[in-house]
Amino acid sequence: MHAPEFEPRTALAVIPAVDVLGAGAVRLRQGDFGHVLLREDDPDALVIRFVEAGARLVHVVDLDGARSGRIRPDLVRRLARTAAPARIQASGGVRSPLDAEALLEAGASRVVVGTAAFTDSGSLAAYREALGESLVVAIDARAGRVVVQGWQHETPVTAGEAAERCAAAGITRLLCTSVDRDGTLGGPDLHLLAEVRERSGLPLLAAGGITSVDDLATLARLGCEGAIVGRALLDGTLPLSILQPS
């Protein structure tokens, strides 16, 4: 299935990422739990820093949950309260529609589902019915194939195939991360993103390697709805002022 041509977006939402491991916030290189690039002791302080800079949505990843398959509603509840009036997009550990609904009840405005969305042929429809437009399906890809369980396991499904499955199931928003680029400051994987965008025809959040204002402009021209940025904001490669709504 091929999508029609898309008009470039004049405005791209820049969404800061807060990845929580244990009690702190970290940035990993290519999803490697043994390769911590940056560490912040207080995730709440990091959320406040981003919101005060202008962020309207914060992408929160529970890395422990992603690896273990267990959600932490208390973590989401706390960070949602910290972020208010900005919103939280929660990710990590969701393995059932009930898990996803629990995170919405805890205060998340959107819930990202990756691993569980591709467990069987009916999973996508079940999540769509439970969450509606609050659902974001994550297509996390390494060397073009979808990876799951905290990016620790590769599946035979290609990113393009996953994109088509999502479109056929009526999913309304995707998040595509290039695991190969994540945390590297190497620039986004434009080929991967273009394939997912074209084969799904859906609003797309891009992640992985985003480093510069030029990267953001390129993603806007590609038709992406938003860009999730982690390391570049934490180490100052991109200024926090980029979070101010345009």
Coordinates of N, CA and C in Angstrom, one line a residue:
M1 N 0.9 -1.2 0.0 CA 0.0 0.0 0.0 C 0.9 1.2 0.0
H2 N 0.6 2.2 -0.9 CA 1.4 3.4 -0.9 C 0.5 4.6 -0.7
A3 N 1.0 5.5 0.1 CA 0.3 6.7 0.5 C 0.4 7.8 -0.6
P4 N -0.5 8.7 -0.7 CA -0.3 9.8 -1.6 C 0.8 10.7 -1.2
E5 N 1.2 11.6 -2.1 CA 2.2 12.6 -1.8 C 1.7 13.5 -0.6
F6 N 2.7 14.0 0.2 CA 2.3 14.8 1.3 C 3.0 16.2 1.2
E7 N 2.2 17.1 1.7 CA 2.7 18.5 1.8 C 3.7 18.6 3.0
P8 N 4.8 19.3 2.8 CA 5.6 19.6 4.0 C 4.9 20.4 5.0
R9 N 5.3 20.1 6.3 CA 4.7 20.8 7.4 C 5.4 22.1 7.7
T10 N 4.7 23.2 7.9 CA 5.4 24.5 8.2 C 5.8 24.5 9.6
A11 N 5.2 23.7 10.5 CA 5.7 23.7 11.9 C 5.8 22.3 12.3
L12 N 6.9 22.0 13.0 CA 7.2 20.7 13.5 C 7.2 20.7 15.0
A13 N 6.5 19.9 15.7 CA 6.5 19.9 17.2 C 7.8 19.2 17.6
V14 N 8.5 19.9 18.5 CA 9.7 19.3 19.0 C 9.4 18.8 20.5
I15 N 9.5 17.5 20.7 CA 9.0 16.9 21.9 C 10.2 16.4 22.7
P16 N 10.5 16.9 23.8 CA 11.7 16.5 24.6 C 11.4 15.1 25.2
A17 N 12.5 14.3 25.3 CA 12.4 12.9 25.8 C 13.0 12.9 27.2
V18 N 12.3 12.2 28.1 CA 12.8 11.9 29.4 C 12.8 10.4 29.6
D19 N 14.0 9.8 29.6 CA 14.1 8.3 29.7 C 14.5 8.0 31.1
V20 N 13.6 7.2 31.8 CA 13.8 7.0 33.2 C 14.3 5.5 33.4
L21 N 15.4 5.4 34.1 CA 16.0 4.1 34.5 C 16.3 4.1 36.0
G22 N 15.6 3.2 36.7 CA 15.6 3.3 38.1 C 15.0 4.6 38.6
A23 N 15.7 5.3 39.4 CA 15.1 6.6 39.9 C 15.6 7.8 39.1
G24 N 16.5 7.6 38.2 CA 17.1 8.7 37.5 C 16.7 8.8 36.0
A25 N 17.1 9.8 35.3 CA 16.9 10.0 33.9 C 18.2 9.7 33.2
V26 N 18.2 9.1 32.1 CA 19.4 8.7 31.4 C 19.2 8.9 29.9
R27 N 20.3 8.9 29.1 CA 20.3 8.7 27.7 C 21.3 7.6 27.4
L28 N 20.7 6.6 26.7 CA 21.5 5.4 26.3 C 22.0 5.6 24.8
R29 N 23.0 4.9 24.5 CA 23.4 4.9 23.1 C 22.9 3.6 22.4
Q30 N 22.1 3.9 21.4 CA 21.4 2.8 20.6 C 20.7 1.8 21.4
G31 N 20.1 2.3 22.5 CA 19.3 1.4 23.4 C 20.0 0.5 24.2
D32 N 21.3 0.6 24.3 CA 22.2 -0.3 25.1 C 22.2 0.1 26.5
F33 N 21.6 -0.7 27.4 CA 21.5 -0.4 28.8 C 22.9 -0.4 29.5
G34 N 23.9 -0.9 28.8 CA 25.2 -0.9 29.4 C 26.0 0.3 28.9
H35 N 25.4 1.2 28.1 CA 26.1 2.3 27.6 C 25.3 3.6 27.8
V36 N 25.5 4.1 29.1 CA 24.8 5.3 29.5 C 25.6 6.5 29.1
L37 N 25.1 7.4 28.3 CA 25.8 8.5 27.8 C 25.7 9.7 28.8
L38 N 24.5 9.9 29.3 CA 24.2 11.1 30.1 C 23.3 10.6 31.2
R39 N 23.4 11.2 32.4 CA 22.6 10.9 33.5 C 22.1 12.1 34.3
E40 N 20.9 12.1 34.6 CA 20.3 13.2 35.4 C 19.6 12.5 36.7
D41 N 20.0 13.0 37.8 CA 19.5 12.3 39.0 C 18.0 12.5 39.3
D42 N 17.4 13.6 38.8 CA 16.0 13.9 39.1 C 15.2 14.1 37.8
P43 N 14.4 13.1 37.5 CA 13.6 13.2 36.3 C 12.6 14.3 36.4
D44 N 12.0 14.6 37.6 CA 11.1 15.7 37.7 C 11.7 17.0 37.4
A45 N 12.9 17.2 37.8 CA 13.6 18.5 37.5 C 13.8 18.7 36.0
L46 N 14.1 17.6 35.4 CA 14.3 17.6 33.9 C 13.0 17.9 33.2
V47 N 11.9 17.3 33.7 CA 10.6 17.7 33.1 C 10.3 19.1 33.3
I48 N 10.5 19.7 34.5 CA 10.3 21.1 34.8 C 11.1 22.0 33.8
R49 N 12.4 21.6 33.6 CA 13.2 22.4 32.8 C 12.7 22.4 31.4
F50 N 12.2 21.3 30.9 CA 11.6 21.3 29.5 C 10.3 22.1 29.4
V51 N 9.5 21.9 30.4 CA 8.2 22.6 30.4 C 8.4 24.2 30.5
E52 N 9.3 24.6 31.4 CA 9.6 26.0 31.5 C 10.2 26.6 30.3
A53 N 10.8 25.7 29.5 CA 11.4 26.2 28.2 C 10.4 26.3 27.1
G54 N 9.2 25.8 27.3 CA 8.1 25.9 26.4 C 7.5 24.6 25.9
A55 N 8.0 23.5 26.3 CA 7.4 22.2 25.8 C 6.0 22.0 26.2
R56 N 5.1 21.6 25.3 CA 3.7 21.4 25.6 C 3.4 19.9 25.8
L57 N 4.4 19.0 25.3 CA 4.3 17.6 25.4 C 5.6 17.0 25.8
V58 N 5.7 16.1 26.7 CA 7.0 15.5 27.1 C 6.8 14.0 26.9
H59 N 7.8 13.4 26.2 CA 7.8 12.0 26.0 C 8.6 11.3 27.1
V60 N 7.9 10.5 27.9 CA 8.4 9.8 29.0 C 8.6 8.4 28.7
V61 N 9.8 7.8 28.8 CA 10.0 6.4 28.6 C 10.5 5.8 29.9
D62 N 9.7 4.8 30.3 CA 10.1 3.9 31.4 C 11.0 2.8 30.9
L63 N 12.3 3.0 31.0 CA 13.2 2.0 30.4 C 13.1 0.6 31.2
D64 N 12.9 0.7 32.5 CA 12.8 -0.5 33.3 C 11.5 -1.3 32.9
G65 N 10.4 -0.5 32.6 CA 9.2 -1.1 32.1 C 9.4 -1.8 30.8
A66 N 10.1 -1.1 29.9 CA 10.3 -1.6 28.5 C 11.0 -2.9 28.6
R67 N 11.9 -3.0 29.5 CA 12.7 -4.3 29.6 C 12.0 -5.4 30.3
S68 N 11.2 -5.0 31.3 CA 10.6 -6.0 32.2 C 9.2 -6.4 31.7
G69 N 8.5 -5.4 31.0 CA 7.1 -5.7 30.7 C 6.2 -5.3 31.8
R70 N 6.6 -4.5 32.7 CA 5.7 -4.1 33.8 C 5.7 -2.5 33.8
I71 N 4.5 -2.0 33.8 CA 4.3 -0.6 33.8 C 4.5 0.0 35.2
R72 N 4.7 1.3 35.3 CA 4.8 2.0 36.6 C 3.9 3.2 36.6
P73 N 2.6 2.9 36.9 CA 1.6 4.0 36.9 C 2.0 5.1 37.8
D74 N 2.6 4.8 39.0 CA 3.0 5.8 39.9 C 4.0 6.8 39.3
L75 N 4.9 6.3 38.6 CA 5.9 7.2 37.9 C 5.2 8.1 36.9
V76 N 4.3 7.6 36.1 CA 3.6 8.4 35.1 C 2.7 9.4 35.9
R77 N 2.1 9.0 36.9 CA 1.2 9.9 37.7 C 2.0 11.1 38.2
R78 N 3.2 10.8 38.8 CA 4.0 11.8 39.4 C 4.6 12.8 38.3
L79 N 5.0 12.3 37.2 CA 5.6 13.1 36.2 C 4.5 13.9 35.4
A80 N 3.3 13.3 35.3 CA 2.2 14.1 34.7 C 1.8 15.3 35.6
R81 N 1.8 15.1 36.9 CA 1.5 16.2 37.8 C 2.6 17.3 37.7
T82 N 3.9 16.8 37.6 CA 5.0 17.7 37.5 C 4.9 18.5 36.2
A83 N 4.5 17.9 35.1 CA 4.5 18.5 33.8 C 3.4 19.5 33.6
A84 N 2.2 19.3 34.3 CA 1.0 20.1 34.1 C 1.3 21.6 34.1
P85 N 0.8 22.4 33.2 CA -0.3 22.0 32.2 C 0.2 21.3 30.9
A86 N 1.5 21.2 30.8 CA 2.0 20.4 29.6 C 1.5 18.9 29.8
R87 N 1.5 18.2 28.7 CA 1.0 16.8 28.7 C 2.2 15.8 28.7
I88 N 1.8 14.5 29.0 CA 2.8 13.5 29.0 C 2.4 12.4 28.0
Q89 N 3.4 12.0 27.2 CA 3.2 10.8 26.3 C 4.1 9.7 26.9
A90 N 3.4 8.7 27.4 CA 4.0 7.6 28.2 C 4.4 6.4 27.4
S91 N 5.5 5.9 27.7 CA 6.0 4.7 26.9 C 6.8 3.8 27.9
G92 N 6.7 2.5 27.6 CA 7.5 1.5 28.3 C 6.7 0.6 29.2
G93 N 6.8 -0.7 28.8 CA 6.2 -1.7 29.7 C 4.8 -2.1 29.3
V94 N 4.1 -1.4 28.4 CA 2.7 -1.7 28.1 C 2.6 -3.1 27.3
R95 N 1.9 -4.0 27.9 CA 1.8 -5.3 27.3 C 0.3 -5.7 27.1
S96 N -0.6 -4.9 27.5 CA -2.0 -5.2 27.3 C -2.8 -3.9 27.2
P97 N -4.0 -3.9 26.6 CA -4.9 -2.7 26.6 C -5.1 -2.2 28.0
L98 N -5.2 -3.1 29.0 CA -5.5 -2.7 30.4 C -4.3 -1.9 30.9
D99 N -3.1 -2.3 30.6 CA -1.9 -1.5 30.9 C -2.0 -0.1 30.4
A100 N -2.3 0.0 29.1 CA -2.4 1.3 28.5 C -3.4 2.1 29.1
E101 N -4.6 1.6 29.4 CA -5.6 2.3 30.1 C -5.2 2.8 31.4
A102 N -4.4 2.0 32.1 CA -3.9 2.4 33.5 C -3.0 3.6 33.4
L103 N -2.2 3.7 32.3 CA -1.4 4.8 32.2 C -2.2 6.1 31.8
L104 N -3.2 5.9 31.0 CA -4.1 7.1 30.8 C -4.8 7.5 32.1
E105 N -5.2 6.6 32.9 CA -5.9 6.9 34.2 C -4.9 7.6 35.1
A106 N -3.6 7.3 34.9 CA -2.5 7.9 35.8 C -2.2 9.3 35.4
G107 N -2.7 9.7 34.2 CA -2.5 11.1 33.8 C -1.8 11.3 32.4
A108 N -1.4 10.2 31.8 CA -0.8 10.3 30.4 C -1.9 10.8 29.4
S109 N -1.5 11.6 28.5 CA -2.5 12.0 27.4 C -2.4 11.1 26.3
R110 N -1.2 10.5 26.0 CA -1.0 9.5 25.0 C -0.2 8.4 25.6
V111 N -0.4 7.2 25.1 CA 0.3 6.0 25.5 C 1.0 5.4 24.2
V112 N 2.2 5.1 24.3 CA 3.0 4.5 23.2 C 3.0 3.0 23.4
V113 N 2.7 2.3 22.4 CA 2.7 0.8 22.5 C 3.6 0.3 21.4
G114 N 4.6 -0.5 21.7 CA 5.5 -1.1 20.8 C 5.4 -2.6 20.7
T115 N 6.1 -3.2 21.7 CA 6.2 -4.6 21.7 C 4.9 -5.3 21.6
A116 N 3.9 -4.9 22.4 CA 2.6 -5.6 22.4 C 1.8 -5.4 21.2
A117 N 2.1 -4.4 20.4 CA 1.3 -4.1 19.2 C 1.5 -5.1 18.1
F118 N 2.6 -5.9 18.2 CA 2.9 -6.8 17.1 C 3.0 -8.2 17.6
T119 N 2.3 -8.6 18.7 CA 2.4 -9.9 19.3 C 1.5 -10.9 18.5
D120 N 0.3 -10.4 18.0 CA -0.5 -11.2 17.2 C -1.4 -10.4 16.2
S121 N -2.1 -11.0 15.4 CA -2.8 -10.3 14.3 C -3.9 -9.3 14.8
G122 N -4.4 -9.6 16.0 CA -5.5 -8.8 16.6 C -5.1 -7.7 17.5
S123 N -3.8 -7.6 17.8 CA -3.3 -6.7 18.9 C -3.6 -5.3 18.5
L124 N -3.3 -4.9 17.3 CA -3.4 -3.5 16.9 C -4.8 -3.0 17.0
A125 N -5.8 -3.9 16.5 CA -7.2 -3.5 16.6 C -7.6 -3.4 18.1
A126 N -7.1 -4.2 18.9 CA -7.5 -4.2 20.4 C -7.1 -2.9 21.0
Y127 N -5.8 -2.5 20.7 CA -5.3 -1.2 21.3 C -6.1 0.0 20.7
R128 N -6.4 -0.1 19.4 CA -7.1 1.0 18.8 C -8.5 1.2 19.4
E129 N -9.2 0.1 19.7 CA -10.5 0.2 20.3 C -10.4 0.7 21.7
A130 N -9.4 0.3 22.4 CA -9.2 0.7 23.8 C -8.8 2.1 24.0
L131 N -7.9 2.6 23.1 CA -7.3 3.9 23.4 C -7.7 5.0 22.4
G132 N -8.2 4.6 21.2 CA -8.6 5.6 20.2 C -7.4 6.5 19.8
E133 N -7.6 7.8 19.8 CA -6.6 8.7 19.3 C -5.5 9.0 20.4
S134 N -5.7 8.4 21.6 CA -4.6 8.5 22.6 C -3.5 7.5 22.4
L135 N -3.7 6.6 21.4 CA -2.7 5.6 21.1 C -1.7 6.1 20.1
V136 N -0.4 5.8 20.4 CA 0.7 5.9 19.4 C 1.4 4.6 19.3
V137 N 1.5 4.1 18.1 CA 2.2 2.8 17.9 C 3.6 3.1 17.5
A138 N 4.5 2.4 18.3 CA 6.0 2.6 18.0 C 6.5 1.6 17.1
I139 N 7.1 2.1 16.0 CA 7.9 1.2 15.1 C 9.4 1.5 15.4
D140 N 10.0 0.7 16.2 CA 11.4 0.8 16.5 C 12.2 -0.1 15.7
A141 N 13.1 0.4 14.9 CA 13.8 -0.4 13.9 C 15.3 -0.4 14.0
R142 N 15.9 -1.5 13.9 CA 17.3 -1.7 13.8 C 17.6 -2.4 12.5
A143 N 18.4 -1.8 11.6 CA 18.7 -2.3 10.3 C 17.5 -2.7 9.5
G144 N 16.4 -1.8 9.7 CA 15.2 -2.0 8.9 C 14.2 -2.9 9.5
R145 N 14.5 -3.7 10.6 CA 13.6 -4.6 11.2 C 13.1 -4.1 12.6
V146 N 11.9 -4.4 12.9 CA 11.3 -4.0 14.1 C 11.9 -4.8 15.3
V147 N 12.3 -4.0 16.3 CA 12.8 -4.6 17.6 C 11.9 -4.3 18.7
V148 N 11.8 -5.2 19.7 CA 10.9 -5.2 20.8 C 11.5 -5.5 22.1
Q149 N 10.8 -5.4 23.2 CA 11.2 -5.7 24.6 C 12.4 -4.8 24.9
G150 N 12.2 -3.5 24.9 CA 13.3 -2.6 25.2 C 14.4 -2.6 24.2
W151 N 14.1 -3.0 22.9 CA 15.0 -3.0 21.8 C 16.0 -4.1 21.9
Q152 N 15.7 -5.1 22.7 CA 16.6 -6.2 23.0 C 16.4 -7.4 22.0
H153 N 15.2 -7.5 21.3 CA 14.9 -8.6 20.5 C 14.5 -8.2 19.1
E154 N 15.0 -8.7 18.1 CA 14.7 -8.4 16.7 C 13.6 -9.3 16.2
T155 N 12.6 -8.8 15.5 CA 11.6 -9.6 14.9 C 11.8 -9.7 13.4
P156 N 11.1 -10.6 12.7 CA 11.3 -10.7 11.2 C 10.5 -9.6 10.5
V157 N 9.7 -8.8 11.2 CA 8.9 -7.8 10.6 C 9.7 -6.6 10.2
T158 N 9.6 -6.1 8.9 CA 10.3 -4.9 8.5 C 9.5 -3.7 8.9
A159 N 10.1 -2.5 9.0 CA 9.5 -1.3 9.4 C 8.3 -1.0 8.4
G160 N 8.6 -1.2 7.1 CA 7.6 -0.9 6.1 C 6.3 -1.8 6.3
E161 N 6.6 -3.1 6.6 CA 5.5 -4.0 6.8 C 4.7 -3.6 8.0
A162 N 5.4 -3.2 9.1 CA 4.7 -2.7 10.3 C 3.8 -1.5 10.0
A163 N 4.4 -0.6 9.2 CA 3.6 0.6 8.9 C 2.3 0.3 8.2
E164 N 2.4 -0.6 7.2 CA 1.2 -1.0 6.5 C 0.2 -1.7 7.4
R165 N 0.6 -2.5 8.3 CA -0.3 -3.2 9.3 C -1.0 -2.2 10.1
C166 N -0.3 -1.2 10.5 CA -0.9 -0.1 11.4 C -1.9 0.6 10.6
A167 N -1.6 1.0 9.4 CA -2.6 1.7 8.6 C -3.9 0.9 8.4
A168 N -3.7 -0.4 8.1 CA -4.8 -1.3 7.8 C -5.7 -1.5 9.1
A169 N -5.1 -1.4 10.3 CA -5.8 -1.6 11.5 C -6.4 -0.3 12.0
G170 N -6.3 0.8 11.3 CA -6.9 2.1 11.7 C -6.2 2.8 12.8
I171 N -4.9 2.6 12.9 CA -4.1 3.4 13.9 C -4.0 4.8 13.4
T172 N -4.0 5.8 14.3 CA -4.0 7.2 13.9 C -2.7 7.9 14.0
R173 N -1.7 7.3 14.7 CA -0.4 8.0 14.8 C 0.7 7.0 15.1
L174 N 1.8 7.2 14.4 CA 3.0 6.4 14.6 C 4.2 7.2 15.2
L175 N 5.0 6.4 15.9 CA 6.3 6.9 16.3 C 7.4 6.0 15.7
C176 N 8.3 6.5 14.9 CA 9.3 5.7 14.3 C 10.7 6.1 14.8
T177 N 11.4 5.1 15.4 CA 12.7 5.4 16.0 C 13.7 4.5 15.3
S178 N 14.8 5.2 14.8 CA 16.0 4.4 14.3 C 16.9 4.1 15.5
V179 N 16.8 2.8 15.9 CA 17.7 2.4 17.0 C 19.1 2.6 16.7
D180 N 19.5 2.4 15.4 CA 20.9 2.5 15.0 C 21.4 4.0 15.2
R181 N 20.5 4.9 15.2 CA 20.9 6.4 15.3 C 20.7 6.9 16.7
D182 N 19.9 6.2 17.5 CA 19.4 6.8 18.8 C 20.6 7.0 19.7
G183 N 20.7 8.3 20.2 CA 21.8 8.7 21.1 C 23.1 8.9 20.5
T184 N 23.2 8.9 19.1 CA 24.4 9.0 18.5 C 24.7 10.5 18.0
L185 N 23.7 11.3 17.9 CA 23.8 12.6 17.3 C 24.3 12.5 15.8
G186 N 23.9 11.4 15.2 CA 24.3 11.2 13.8 C 23.3 11.6 12.8
G187 N 22.2 12.3 13.2 CA 21.2 12.6 12.2 C 20.2 11.6 12.1
P188 N 18.9 11.9 11.7 CA 17.9 11.0 11.6 C 18.1 10.1 10.3
D189 N 17.4 8.9 10.4 CA 17.4 8.0 9.3 C 16.3 8.3 8.3
L190 N 16.6 9.2 7.4 CA 15.6 9.7 6.5 C 14.9 8.6 5.6
H191 N 15.7 7.7 5.2 CA 15.2 6.6 4.4 C 14.1 5.8 5.2
L192 N 14.4 5.4 6.4 CA 13.5 4.7 7.2 C 12.2 5.5 7.5
L193 N 12.4 6.8 7.8 CA 11.2 7.6 8.1 C 10.3 7.8 6.9
A194 N 11.0 8.0 5.7 CA 10.2 8.2 4.5 C 9.4 6.9 4.1
E195 N 10.0 5.8 4.3 CA 9.3 4.5 4.0 C 8.1 4.3 4.9
V196 N 8.3 4.6 6.2 CA 7.2 4.4 7.1 C 6.1 5.4 6.8
R197 N 6.5 6.7 6.5 CA 5.5 7.7 6.2 C 4.7 7.3 4.9
E198 N 5.4 6.9 3.9 CA 4.8 6.7 2.6 C 3.9 5.4 2.7
R199 N 4.4 4.4 3.4 CA 3.6 3.1 3.4 C 2.5 3.1 4.4
S200 N 2.5 4.1 5.3 CA 1.3 4.2 6.3 C 0.4 5.3 5.9
G201 N 0.9 6.4 5.5 CA 0.0 7.6 5.3 C -0.4 8.2 6.5
L202 N 0.2 7.9 7.7 CA -0.2 8.4 9.0 C 0.6 9.5 9.5
P203 N 0.1 10.3 10.4 CA 0.9 11.3 11.2 C 2.1 10.5 11.8
L204 N 3.3 11.1 11.7 CA 4.5 10.4 12.2 C 5.3 11.3 13.1
L205 N 5.7 10.7 14.2 CA 6.7 11.3 15.1 C 8.0 10.6 14.8
A206 N 9.1 11.4 14.6 CA 10.4 10.8 14.3 C 11.3 10.9 15.5
A207 N 12.2 9.9 15.6 CA 13.1 9.8 16.7 C 14.4 9.1 16.3
G208 N 15.5 9.4 16.9 CA 16.7 8.8 16.7 C 17.7 9.6 15.9
G209 N 18.7 10.1 16.6 CA 19.8 10.8 16.0 C 19.6 12.3 15.7
I210 N 18.4 12.8 16.0 CA 18.1 14.2 15.7 C 19.0 15.2 16.4
T211 N 19.7 16.1 15.7 CA 20.8 16.8 16.2 C 20.7 18.3 16.0
S212 N 20.2 18.7 14.9 CA 20.4 20.1 14.5 C 19.0 20.7 14.0
V213 N 19.1 22.0 13.9 CA 17.9 22.7 13.3 C 17.7 22.3 11.9
D214 N 18.8 22.0 11.1 CA 18.6 21.5 9.8 C 17.9 20.1 9.8
D215 N 18.2 19.3 10.7 CA 17.5 18.0 10.8 C 16.0 18.2 11.0
L216 N 15.7 19.2 11.9 CA 14.2 19.4 12.1 C 13.6 20.0 10.9
A217 N 14.3 20.8 10.1 CA 13.7 21.3 8.9 C 13.5 20.2 7.9
T218 N 14.4 19.3 7.8 CA 14.3 18.2 6.9 C 13.1 17.3 7.2
L219 N 13.0 17.1 8.5 CA 11.8 16.2 9.0 C 10.5 16.9 8.7
A220 N 10.5 18.2 8.8 CA 9.2 18.9 8.4 C 8.9 18.8 6.9
R221 N 10.0 18.9 6.1 CA 9.8 18.7 4.7 C 9.3 17.3 4.3
L222 N 9.8 16.4 5.1 CA 9.4 15.0 4.9 C 7.9 14.7 5.3
G223 N 7.3 15.7 6.0 CA 5.9 15.6 6.4 C 5.7 15.0 7.8
C224 N 6.8 14.9 8.6 CA 6.6 14.4 9.9 C 5.8 15.4 10.8
E225 N 5.1 14.9 11.7 CA 4.3 15.7 12.6 C 5.1 16.3 13.7
G226 N 6.1 15.5 14.2 CA 6.9 15.9 15.3 C 8.2 15.2 15.4
A227 N 9.1 15.7 16.2 CA 10.4 15.1 16.4 C 10.7 14.9 17.9
I228 N 11.0 13.7 18.3 CA 11.3 13.5 19.7 C 12.8 13.6 19.9
V229 N 13.3 14.5 20.7 CA 14.7 14.8 20.9 C 15.1 14.5 22.3
G230 N 16.2 13.8 22.5 CA 16.8 13.5 23.8 C 18.1 14.1 24.0
R231 N 19.1 13.4 23.5 CA 20.5 13.8 23.8 C 20.9 15.2 23.4
A232 N 20.4 15.6 22.3 CA 20.8 16.9 21.7 C 20.3 18.1 22.7
L233 N 19.2 17.8 23.4 CA 18.7 18.8 24.3 C 19.4 18.7 25.6
L234 N 19.8 17.5 26.0 CA 20.4 17.4 27.3 C 21.9 17.9 27.3
D235 N 22.6 17.7 26.2 CA 24.0 18.2 26.2 C 24.1 19.6 25.6
G236 N 23.0 20.2 25.2 CA 23.1 21.6 24.7 C 23.4 21.7 23.2
T237 N 23.4 20.6 22.5 CA 23.6 20.6 21.0 C 22.5 21.4 20.4
L238 N 21.3 21.2 20.8 CA 20.1 22.0 20.5 C 19.7 22.8 21.7
P239 N 19.5 24.1 21.5 CA 19.1 25.0 22.6 C 17.7 24.6 23.1
L240 N 17.4 24.8 24.4 CA 16.1 24.6 24.9 C 15.0 25.5 24.3
S241 N 15.5 26.7 23.7 CA 14.6 27.6 23.1 C 13.9 27.0 21.9
I242 N 14.4 25.9 21.4 CA 13.7 25.2 20.2 C 12.4 24.6 20.6
L243 N 12.2 24.5 22.0 CA 10.9 23.9 22.4 C 9.8 24.9 22.4
Q244 N 10.1 26.2 22.2 CA 9.0 27.2 22.2 C 8.1 27.0 21.0
P245 N 6.8 27.0 21.2 CA 5.9 26.8 20.0 C 6.1 27.9 19.0
S246 N 6.1 27.5 17.7 CA 6.3 28.5 16.7 C 5.0 29.1 16.3

